[in-house]
mmCIF file of C-alpha atoms in Angstrom:
data_model
loop_
_atom_site.group_PDB
_atom_site.id
_atom_site.type_symbol
_atom_site.label_atom_id
_atom_site.label_comp_id
_atom_site.label_asym_id
_atom_site.label_seq_id
_atom_site.Cartn_x
_atom_site.Cartn_y
_atom_site.Cartn_z
ATOM 1 C CA GLU A 1 -10.924 22.325 -5.624
ATOM 2 C CA THR A 2 -9.702 21.608 -2.090
ATOM 3 C CA GLY A 3 -11.011 18.064 -1.581
ATOM 4 C CA VAL A 4 -7.585 16.438 -1.975
ATOM 5 C CA THR A 5 -4.442 18.459 -1.360
ATOM 6 C CA GLN A 6 -0.839 17.522 -2.019
ATOM 7 C CA THR A 7 2.419 19.093 -0.865
ATOM 8 C CA PRO A 8 4.824 20.032 -2.137
ATOM 9 C CA ARG A 9 3.578 20.838 -5.620
ATOM 10 C CA HIS A 10 7.091 20.738 -7.044
ATOM 11 C CA LEU A 11 10.173 18.928 -5.741
ATOM 12 C CA VAL A 12 13.704 18.676 -7.054
ATOM 13 C CA MET A 13 15.969 16.212 -5.301
ATOM 14 C CA GLY A 14 19.285 14.513 -5.715
ATOM 15 C CA MET A 15 19.637 10.758 -5.843
ATOM 16 C CA THR A 16 20.983 10.615 -2.298
ATOM 17 C CA ASN A 17 18.278 12.775 -0.714
ATOM 18 C CA LYS A 18 15.373 11.633 1.411
ATOM 19 C CA LYS A 19 12.082 13.460 0.998
ATOM 20 C CA SER A 20 8.400 12.864 1.648
ATOM 21 C CA LEU A 21 5.276 13.670 -0.314
ATOM 22 C CA LYS A 22 2.121 14.448 1.620
ATOM 23 C CA CYS A 23 -1.502 13.980 0.670
ATOM 24 C CA GLU A 24 -4.535 15.020 2.673
ATOM 25 C CA GLN A 25 -8.169 14.456 1.837
ATOM 26 C CA HIS A 26 -11.016 16.417 3.381
ATOM 27 C CA LEU A 27 -13.812 14.302 1.943
ATOM 28 C CA GLY A 28 -14.265 11.708 4.662
ATOM 29 C CA HIS A 29 -13.154 8.937 2.300
ATOM 30 C CA ASN A 30 -11.868 5.570 3.463
ATOM 31 C CA ALA A 31 -9.585 4.648 0.538
ATOM 32 C CA MET A 32 -6.493 6.461 -0.681
ATOM 33 C CA TYR A 33 -4.146 5.823 -3.582
ATOM 34 C CA TRP A 34 -0.749 6.807 -4.964
ATOM 35 C CA TYR A 35 -0.272 6.955 -8.735
ATOM 36 C CA LYS A 36 2.747 7.731 -10.882
ATOM 37 C CA GLN A 37 2.234 9.592 -14.163
ATOM 38 C CA SER A 38 5.166 9.654 -16.576
ATOM 39 C CA ALA A 39 5.236 11.171 -20.034
ATOM 40 C CA LYS A 40 3.659 8.954 -22.690
ATOM 41 C CA LYS A 41 2.703 6.266 -20.159
ATOM 42 C CA PRO A 42 -0.645 5.417 -18.611
ATOM 43 C CA LEU A 43 -1.281 6.335 -15.015
ATOM 44 C CA GLU A 44 0.393 3.643 -12.913
ATOM 45 C CA LEU A 45 -1.157 2.615 -9.635
ATOM 46 C CA MET A 46 1.502 2.337 -6.921
ATOM 47 C CA PHE A 47 -0.257 1.767 -3.607
ATOM 48 C CA VAL A 48 -3.783 1.426 -2.273
ATOM 49 C CA TYR A 49 -4.860 1.955 1.325
ATOM 50 C CA SER A 50 -8.234 1.186 2.808
ATOM 51 C CA LEU A 51 -8.954 2.285 6.366
ATOM 52 C CA GLU A 52 -5.237 2.841 6.864
ATOM 53 C CA GLU A 53 -4.296 -0.690 5.770
ATOM 54 C CA ARG A 54 -2.300 -1.291 2.611
ATOM 55 C CA VAL A 55 -4.293 -3.525 0.287
ATOM 56 C CA GLU A 56 -2.341 -3.202 -2.936
ATOM 57 C CA ASN A 57 1.341 -2.842 -3.670
ATOM 58 C CA ASN A 58 1.922 -2.851 -7.389
ATOM 59 C CA SER A 59 5.510 -4.153 -7.496
ATOM 60 C CA VAL A 60 6.883 -0.764 -6.568
ATOM 61 C CA PRO A 61 10.624 -0.501 -5.780
ATOM 62 C CA SER A 62 11.457 -0.295 -2.089
ATOM 63 C CA ARG A 63 12.906 3.186 -2.536
ATOM 64 C CA PHE A 64 9.249 4.285 -2.405
ATOM 65 C CA SER A 65 7.731 3.756 1.039
ATOM 66 C CA PRO A 66 4.108 4.675 1.747
ATOM 67 C CA GLU A 67 2.614 5.535 5.093
ATOM 68 C CA CYS A 68 -1.022 6.044 6.038
ATOM 69 C CA PRO A 69 -1.284 7.207 9.677
ATOM 70 C CA ASN A 70 -5.044 7.813 9.432
ATOM 71 C CA SER A 71 -7.759 7.779 6.808
ATOM 72 C CA SER A 72 -7.207 11.450 5.936
ATOM 73 C CA HIS A 73 -3.468 11.438 5.390
ATOM 74 C CA LEU A 74 -1.153 9.558 3.074
ATOM 75 C CA PHE A 75 2.581 9.953 2.699
ATOM 76 C CA LEU A 76 5.094 8.705 0.174
ATOM 77 C CA HIS A 77 8.618 8.569 1.557
ATOM 78 C CA LEU A 78 11.354 8.744 -1.047
ATOM 79 C CA HIS A 79 14.991 7.716 -0.702
ATOM 80 C CA THR A 80 17.846 7.025 -3.114
ATOM 81 C CA LEU A 81 15.678 7.682 -6.134
ATOM 82 C CA GLN A 82 16.792 7.372 -9.733
ATOM 83 C CA PRO A 83 16.390 9.933 -12.541
ATOM 84 C CA GLU A 84 13.768 7.680 -14.158
ATOM 85 C CA ASP A 85 11.609 8.225 -11.068
ATOM 86 C CA SER A 86 11.016 11.795 -12.224
ATOM 87 C CA ALA A 87 7.275 12.068 -12.823
ATOM 88 C CA LEU A 88 4.025 13.548 -11.573
ATOM 89 C CA TYR A 89 2.921 11.739 -8.413
ATOM 90 C CA LEU A 90 -0.809 11.868 -7.902
ATOM 91 C CA CYS A 91 -2.765 11.057 -4.794
ATOM 92 C CA ALA A 92 -6.423 10.087 -5.006
ATOM 93 C CA SER A 93 -9.199 9.069 -2.641
ATOM 94 C CA SER A 94 -12.546 7.355 -2.921
ATOM 95 C CA PRO A 95 -15.420 6.855 -0.473
ATOM 96 C CA ARG A 96 -14.594 3.183 -0.073
ATOM 97 C CA LEU A 97 -12.701 0.380 -1.704
ATOM 98 C CA ALA A 98 -15.064 -1.113 -4.228
ATOM 99 C CA PRO A 99 -15.203 -2.010 -7.898
ATOM 100 C CA GLY A 100 -15.721 1.127 -9.862
ATOM 101 C CA GLY A 101 -16.590 4.294 -8.045
ATOM 102 C CA GLU A 102 -15.238 7.757 -8.667
ATOM 103 C CA GLN A 103 -11.744 8.626 -7.549
ATOM 104 C CA PHE A 104 -10.894 12.189 -6.572
ATOM 105 C CA PHE A 105 -7.393 13.270 -7.490
ATOM 106 C CA GLY A 106 -5.132 15.827 -5.896
ATOM 107 C CA PRO A 107 -3.137 18.329 -7.959
ATOM 108 C CA GLY A 108 -0.026 16.166 -7.867
ATOM 109 C CA THR A 109 3.627 16.661 -6.968
ATOM 110 C CA ARG A 110 5.946 17.223 -9.917
ATOM 111 C CA LEU A 111 9.146 15.394 -8.926
ATOM 112 C CA THR A 112 12.486 15.849 -10.632
ATOM 113 C CA VAL A 113 15.388 13.610 -9.627
ATOM 114 C CA LEU A 114 18.788 14.920 -10.624
ATOM 115 C CA GLY B 1 -4.377 -7.825 -14.972
ATOM 116 C CA GLN B 2 -6.894 -5.999 -17.089
ATOM 117 C CA GLN B 3 -5.591 -3.730 -19.820
ATOM 118 C CA VAL B 4 -7.394 -1.103 -21.805
ATOM 119 C CA MET B 5 -6.113 0.377 -25.041
ATOM 120 C CA GLN B 6 -7.144 3.803 -26.229
ATOM 121 C CA ILE B 7 -7.107 5.242 -29.728
ATOM 122 C CA PRO B 8 -6.135 7.627 -31.092
ATOM 123 C CA GLN B 9 -3.212 8.776 -28.973
ATOM 124 C CA TYR B 10 -3.595 12.319 -30.238
ATOM 125 C CA GLN B 11 -6.132 14.275 -32.226
ATOM 126 C CA HIS B 12 -6.077 17.847 -33.435
ATOM 127 C CA VAL B 13 -9.403 19.348 -34.524
ATOM 128 C CA GLN B 14 -10.735 22.722 -35.542
ATOM 129 C CA GLU B 15 -13.198 24.258 -33.122
ATOM 130 C CA GLY B 16 -16.689 23.110 -34.029
ATOM 131 C CA GLU B 17 -15.607 19.709 -35.335
ATOM 132 C CA ASP B 18 -16.586 16.505 -33.579
ATOM 133 C CA PHE B 19 -14.168 14.252 -31.695
ATOM 134 C CA THR B 20 -14.292 10.613 -30.631
ATOM 135 C CA THR B 21 -11.935 8.523 -28.524
ATOM 136 C CA TYR B 22 -12.211 4.765 -28.206
ATOM 137 C CA CYS B 23 -11.305 2.416 -25.404
ATOM 138 C CA ASN B 24 -10.895 -1.311 -26.083
ATOM 139 C CA SER B 25 -10.265 -4.378 -23.965
ATOM 140 C CA SER B 26 -9.746 -8.040 -24.811
ATOM 141 C CA THR B 27 -11.683 -9.033 -21.694
ATOM 142 C CA THR B 28 -15.170 -8.202 -20.449
ATOM 143 C CA LEU B 29 -15.178 -5.149 -18.213
ATOM 144 C CA SER B 30 -17.398 -4.765 -15.158
ATOM 145 C CA ASN B 31 -17.389 -0.995 -15.534
ATOM 146 C CA ILE B 32 -15.748 1.832 -17.432
ATOM 147 C CA GLN B 33 -14.955 5.291 -16.194
ATOM 148 C CA TRP B 34 -13.883 8.372 -18.101
ATOM 149 C CA TYR B 35 -11.604 11.113 -16.793
ATOM 150 C CA LYS B 36 -10.387 14.396 -18.257
ATOM 151 C CA GLN B 37 -7.004 15.922 -17.478
ATOM 152 C CA ARG B 38 -6.408 19.502 -18.565
ATOM 153 C CA PRO B 39 -2.829 20.485 -19.452
ATOM 154 C CA GLY B 40 -0.929 20.934 -16.190
ATOM 155 C CA GLY B 41 -3.871 19.601 -14.228
ATOM 156 C CA HIS B 42 -5.003 16.373 -12.641
ATOM 157 C CA PRO B 43 -7.555 13.768 -13.761
ATOM 158 C CA VAL B 44 -11.153 14.733 -13.080
ATOM 159 C CA PHE B 45 -13.923 12.155 -13.119
ATOM 160 C CA LEU B 46 -16.502 12.559 -15.875
ATOM 161 C CA ILE B 47 -18.738 9.494 -15.746
ATOM 162 C CA GLN B 48 -19.067 5.783 -15.050
ATOM 163 C CA LEU B 49 -20.852 3.192 -17.199
ATOM 164 C CA VAL B 50 -21.755 -0.272 -15.915
ATOM 165 C CA LYS B 51 -24.503 -1.699 -18.115
ATOM 166 C CA SER B 52 -24.131 -3.397 -21.469
ATOM 167 C CA GLY B 53 -25.043 -0.983 -24.273
ATOM 168 C CA GLU B 54 -25.373 1.931 -21.852
ATOM 169 C CA VAL B 55 -25.372 5.452 -23.297
ATOM 170 C CA LYS B 56 -25.063 8.570 -21.182
ATOM 171 C CA LYS B 57 -24.930 12.208 -22.191
ATOM 172 C CA GLN B 58 -23.465 15.265 -20.549
ATOM 173 C CA LYS B 59 -24.225 18.327 -22.662
ATOM 174 C CA ARG B 60 -22.000 17.892 -25.759
ATOM 175 C CA LEU B 61 -20.395 14.678 -24.457
ATOM 176 C CA THR B 62 -21.846 11.232 -25.238
ATOM 177 C CA PHE B 63 -20.489 8.122 -23.547
ATOM 178 C CA GLN B 64 -21.185 4.575 -24.712
ATOM 179 C CA PHE B 65 -20.449 1.146 -23.293
ATOM 180 C CA GLY B 66 -20.405 -1.649 -25.852
ATOM 181 C CA GLU B 67 -22.919 -4.457 -25.887
ATOM 182 C CA ALA B 68 -20.190 -6.986 -25.089
ATOM 183 C CA LYS B 69 -18.741 -4.674 -22.398
ATOM 184 C CA LYS B 70 -15.330 -4.816 -24.064
ATOM 185 C CA ASN B 71 -15.232 -1.327 -25.507
ATOM 186 C CA SER B 72 -16.364 2.196 -24.829
ATOM 187 C CA SER B 73 -16.342 5.536 -26.575
ATOM 188 C CA LEU B 74 -16.497 9.209 -25.719
ATOM 189 C CA HIS B 75 -17.858 11.528 -28.401
ATOM 190 C CA ILE B 76 -17.728 15.301 -28.201
ATOM 191 C CA THR B 77 -20.015 17.239 -30.535
ATOM 192 C CA ALA B 78 -18.885 20.623 -31.809
ATOM 193 C CA THR B 79 -15.646 20.869 -29.852
ATOM 194 C CA GLN B 80 -14.666 24.057 -28.052
ATOM 195 C CA THR B 81 -11.260 25.244 -26.905
ATOM 196 C CA THR B 82 -12.299 24.370 -23.348
ATOM 197 C CA ASP B 83 -12.366 20.695 -24.390
ATOM 198 C CA VAL B 84 -8.559 20.654 -24.718
ATOM 199 C CA GLY B 85 -6.930 18.022 -22.554
ATOM 200 C CA THR B 86 -6.266 14.316 -22.278
ATOM 201 C CA TYR B 87 -9.188 11.946 -21.948
ATOM 202 C CA PHE B 88 -8.606 8.667 -20.112
ATOM 203 C CA CYS B 89 -10.788 5.630 -19.807
ATOM 204 C CA ALA B 90 -10.330 3.427 -16.761
ATOM 205 C CA THR B 91 -11.751 0.202 -15.470
ATOM 206 C CA GLY B 92 -12.044 -0.762 -11.833
ATOM 207 C CA THR B 93 -11.737 -4.011 -9.920
ATOM 208 C CA ALA B 94 -12.016 -4.535 -6.179
ATOM 209 C CA SER B 95 -8.946 -2.588 -5.217
ATOM 210 C CA LYS B 96 -7.594 -0.866 -8.283
ATOM 211 C CA LEU B 97 -8.384 1.332 -11.220
ATOM 212 C CA THR B 98 -6.531 0.542 -14.455
ATOM 213 C CA PHE B 99 -6.180 3.491 -16.804
ATOM 214 C CA GLY B 100 -5.916 3.545 -20.561
ATOM 215 C CA THR B 101 -3.104 5.362 -22.308
ATOM 216 C CA GLY B 102 -5.257 8.430 -22.938
ATOM 217 C CA THR B 103 -6.171 10.508 -25.987
ATOM 218 C CA ARG B 104 -4.789 14.024 -26.113
ATOM 219 C CA LEU B 105 -7.173 16.455 -27.759
ATOM 220 C CA GLN B 106 -6.004 19.735 -29.212
ATOM 221 C CA VAL B 107 -8.592 22.244 -30.451
ATOM 222 C CA THR B 108 -7.691 25.273 -32.527
ATOM 223 C CA LEU B 109 -9.786 28.186 -33.692
#
Protein backbone atom coordinates (compact mmCIF):
# COMPACT_ATOMS: atom_id res chain seq x y z
CA GLU A 1 0.00 0.00 0.00
CA THR A 2 1.50 3.36 -0.97
CA GLY A 3 -1.46 5.68 -0.33
CA VAL A 4 0.00 7.13 2.88
CA THR A 5 3.73 7.00 3.50
CA GLN A 6 5.67 7.85 6.63
CA THR A 7 9.37 8.44 7.22
CA PRO A 8 11.36 7.40 9.03
CA ARG A 9 9.91 4.02 9.90
CA HIS A 10 12.06 3.76 13.02
CA LEU A 11 13.64 6.52 15.10
CA VAL A 12 15.75 6.45 18.23
CA MET A 13 16.46 9.78 19.85
CA GLY A 14 17.79 11.24 23.04
CA MET A 15 15.76 13.56 25.21
CA THR A 16 17.69 16.60 24.03
CA ASN A 17 17.43 15.87 20.31
CA LYS A 18 15.19 17.56 17.78
CA LYS A 19 13.72 15.41 15.03
CA SER A 20 10.81 15.49 12.62
CA LEU A 21 8.40 12.84 11.41
CA LYS A 22 7.07 13.14 7.88
CA CYS A 23 3.82 11.94 6.39
CA GLU A 24 2.76 12.16 2.76
CA GLN A 25 -0.53 11.11 1.24
CA HIS A 26 -1.03 10.44 -2.45
CA LEU A 27 -4.80 10.08 -2.31
CA GLY A 28 -5.91 13.65 -2.91
CA HIS A 29 -7.43 13.84 0.57
CA ASN A 30 -8.16 17.09 2.37
CA ALA A 31 -7.86 15.95 6.01
CA MET A 32 -4.81 14.56 7.78
CA TYR A 33 -4.28 13.28 11.31
CA TRP A 34 -1.56 12.35 13.78
CA TYR A 35 -2.20 9.52 16.24
CA LYS A 36 -0.10 8.06 19.04
CA GLN A 37 -0.31 4.33 19.73
CA SER A 38 1.21 3.10 22.98
CA ALA A 39 1.18 -0.43 24.32
CA LYS A 40 -2.09 -1.38 26.01
CA LYS A 41 -3.69 2.00 25.24
CA PRO A 42 -6.25 2.98 22.63
CA LEU A 43 -5.13 4.97 19.64
CA GLU A 44 -4.90 8.59 20.80
CA LEU A 45 -5.73 11.36 18.38
CA MET A 46 -3.13 14.14 18.59
CA PHE A 47 -3.83 16.62 15.80
CA VAL A 48 -6.28 17.08 12.95
CA TYR A 49 -5.73 19.23 9.87
CA SER A 50 -8.28 20.10 7.25
CA LEU A 51 -7.13 21.94 4.13
CA GLU A 52 -3.88 22.76 5.91
CA GLU A 53 -5.62 24.34 8.91
CA ARG A 54 -5.40 22.76 12.35
CA VAL A 55 -8.90 21.99 13.58
CA GLU A 56 -8.18 19.78 16.57
CA ASN A 57 -5.43 19.79 19.15
CA ASN A 58 -6.08 17.12 21.73
CA SER A 59 -4.22 18.61 24.71
CA VAL A 60 -0.89 17.49 23.33
CA PRO A 61 2.29 18.71 25.10
CA SER A 62 4.09 21.54 23.33
CA ARG A 63 7.14 19.34 22.78
CA PHE A 64 5.11 17.97 19.84
CA SER A 65 4.65 20.57 17.10
CA PRO A 66 2.71 19.76 13.93
CA GLU A 67 3.08 21.42 10.58
CA CYS A 68 0.95 21.04 7.46
CA PRO A 69 2.50 22.99 4.56
CA ASN A 70 -0.01 21.63 2.03
CA SER A 71 -2.81 19.10 1.88
CA SER A 72 -0.44 16.27 0.92
CA HIS A 73 2.18 16.66 3.61
CA LEU A 74 2.11 16.59 7.39
CA PHE A 75 5.02 16.85 9.77
CA LEU A 76 5.42 16.27 13.48
CA HIS A 77 8.36 18.14 14.95
CA LEU A 78 9.75 16.66 18.14
CA HIS A 79 11.95 18.33 20.75
CA THR A 80 12.96 17.56 24.33
CA LEU A 81 10.87 14.42 24.42
CA GLN A 82 10.48 12.14 27.41
CA PRO A 83 10.91 8.35 27.55
CA GLU A 84 7.13 7.98 27.97
CA ASP A 85 6.74 9.50 24.50
CA SER A 86 8.12 6.28 23.03
CA ALA A 87 5.32 4.86 20.89
CA LEU A 88 4.15 4.19 17.35
CA TYR A 89 3.15 7.46 15.68
CA LEU A 90 0.59 6.97 12.96
CA CYS A 91 -0.46 9.39 10.29
CA ALA A 92 -3.83 9.06 8.58
CA SER A 93 -5.83 10.88 5.94
CA SER A 94 -9.43 11.03 4.84
CA PRO A 95 -11.17 12.57 1.82
CA ARG A 96 -12.65 15.34 3.94
CA LEU A 97 -13.39 16.26 7.50
CA ALA A 98 -16.78 14.79 8.25
CA PRO A 99 -18.48 12.56 10.79
CA GLY A 100 -17.54 9.02 10.06
CA GLY A 101 -15.76 8.23 6.85
CA GLU A 102 -12.85 5.88 6.35
CA GLN A 103 -9.40 6.93 7.46
CA PHE A 104 -6.35 5.62 5.64
CA PHE A 105 -3.35 5.00 7.86
CA GLY A 106 0.33 5.08 7.06
CA PRO A 107 2.73 2.40 8.30
CA GLY A 108 3.77 4.48 11.29
CA THR A 109 7.05 5.62 12.82
CA ARG A 110 8.27 3.55 15.75
CA LEU A 111 9.84 6.12 18.10
CA THR A 112 12.11 5.26 20.99
CA VAL A 113 13.21 8.03 23.35
CA LEU A 114 16.25 7.19 25.44
CA GLY B 1 -15.95 13.18 24.72
CA GLN B 2 -17.33 9.91 23.48
CA GLN B 3 -15.78 6.72 24.79
CA VAL B 4 -16.12 3.21 23.52
CA MET B 5 -15.21 0.12 25.51
CA GLN B 6 -14.26 -3.13 23.85
CA ILE B 7 -14.37 -6.65 25.23
CA PRO B 8 -12.61 -8.96 25.46
CA GLN B 9 -9.13 -7.46 25.48
CA TYR B 10 -7.65 -10.70 24.22
CA GLN B 11 -8.93 -13.96 22.82
CA HIS B 12 -7.09 -17.08 21.79
CA VAL B 13 -8.98 -19.55 19.59
CA GLN B 14 -8.24 -22.70 17.66
CA GLU B 15 -8.45 -22.36 13.91
CA GLY B 16 -12.01 -23.07 12.81
CA GLU B 17 -13.62 -21.70 15.97
CA ASP B 18 -15.77 -18.59 15.91
CA PHE B 19 -14.78 -15.25 17.44
CA THR B 20 -16.76 -12.21 18.55
CA THR B 21 -15.65 -8.82 19.83
CA TYR B 22 -18.02 -6.29 21.34
CA CYS B 23 -17.96 -2.53 21.42
CA ASN B 24 -20.09 -0.63 23.94
CA SER B 25 -20.85 3.01 24.62
CA SER B 26 -22.91 4.77 27.27
CA THR B 27 -24.05 7.32 24.70
CA THR B 28 -25.79 7.00 21.34
CA LEU B 29 -23.32 6.77 18.49
CA SER B 30 -23.86 8.36 15.08
CA ASN B 31 -21.70 5.72 13.43
CA ILE B 32 -19.32 2.88 14.18
CA GLN B 33 -16.29 1.82 12.22
CA TRP B 34 -14.19 -1.30 12.49
CA TYR B 35 -10.47 -1.55 11.79
CA LYS B 36 -8.01 -4.44 11.79
CA GLN B 37 -4.34 -4.08 12.70
CA ARG B 38 -2.06 -7.01 11.94
CA PRO B 39 0.94 -7.53 14.24
CA GLY B 40 3.57 -4.95 13.28
CA GLY B 41 1.14 -3.27 10.92
CA HIS B 42 -1.19 -0.30 10.87
CA PRO B 43 -4.98 -0.06 11.22
CA VAL B 44 -6.88 -0.92 8.07
CA PHE B 45 -10.51 0.07 7.62
CA LEU B 46 -12.98 -2.80 7.43
CA ILE B 47 -16.46 -1.27 7.47
CA GLN B 48 -18.73 1.50 8.70
CA LEU B 49 -22.24 1.12 10.14
CA VAL B 50 -24.63 4.06 10.53
CA LYS B 51 -28.17 2.71 10.81
CA SER B 52 -29.88 1.33 13.89
CA GLY B 53 -29.91 -2.48 13.77
CA GLU B 54 -27.71 -2.55 10.67
CA VAL B 55 -26.01 -5.83 9.77
CA LYS B 56 -23.29 -6.12 7.16
CA LYS B 57 -21.29 -9.12 6.02
CA GLN B 58 -17.89 -9.49 4.45
CA LYS B 59 -17.23 -13.15 3.69
CA ARG B 60 -16.72 -14.73 7.15
CA LEU B 61 -17.08 -11.40 9.00
CA THR B 62 -20.46 -10.15 10.27
CA PHE B 63 -20.83 -6.65 11.67
CA GLN B 64 -23.82 -5.46 13.69
CA PHE B 65 -24.93 -2.10 15.03
CA GLY B 66 -27.31 -2.27 17.97
CA GLU B 67 -30.88 -1.08 17.80
CA ALA B 68 -30.14 1.68 20.31
CA LYS B 69 -26.89 2.57 18.48
CA LYS B 70 -24.92 2.13 21.69
CA ASN B 71 -23.16 -1.11 20.87
CA SER B 72 -21.69 -3.04 18.00
CA SER B 73 -20.17 -6.43 17.38
CA LEU B 74 -17.83 -8.11 14.94
CA HIS B 75 -18.22 -11.86 14.51
CA ILE B 76 -15.80 -14.04 12.60
CA THR B 77 -17.01 -17.49 11.57
CA ALA B 78 -14.50 -20.32 11.35
CA THR B 79 -11.38 -18.31 12.11
CA GLN B 80 -8.21 -18.74 10.07
CA THR B 81 -4.63 -17.89 10.95
CA THR B 82 -4.90 -14.89 8.62
CA ASP B 83 -7.46 -13.40 11.03
CA VAL B 84 -4.74 -12.81 13.65
CA GLY B 85 -4.49 -9.19 14.71
CA THR B 86 -6.14 -6.53 16.82
CA TYR B 87 -9.65 -5.43 15.96
CA PHE B 88 -10.66 -1.88 16.87
CA CYS B 89 -14.02 -0.22 16.83
CA ALA B 90 -14.13 3.55 16.41
CA THR B 91 -16.76 6.23 16.35
CA GLY B 92 -16.51 9.50 14.49
CA THR B 93 -17.68 13.03 15.17
CA ALA B 94 -17.13 16.11 13.04
CA SER B 95 -13.39 16.27 13.44
CA LYS B 96 -12.23 13.18 15.25
CA LEU B 97 -12.34 9.43 15.40
CA THR B 98 -12.37 7.89 18.88
CA PHE B 99 -11.01 4.36 19.03
CA GLY B 100 -11.86 1.56 21.39
CA THR B 101 -9.18 -0.29 23.30
CA GLY B 102 -9.12 -3.14 20.78
CA THR B 103 -9.43 -6.92 20.98
CA ARG B 104 -6.32 -8.92 20.17
CA LEU B 105 -7.11 -12.18 18.43
CA GLN B 106 -4.69 -15.07 18.39
CA VAL B 107 -5.46 -18.12 16.24
CA THR B 108 -3.57 -21.38 16.53
CA LEU B 109 -3.71 -24.52 14.44
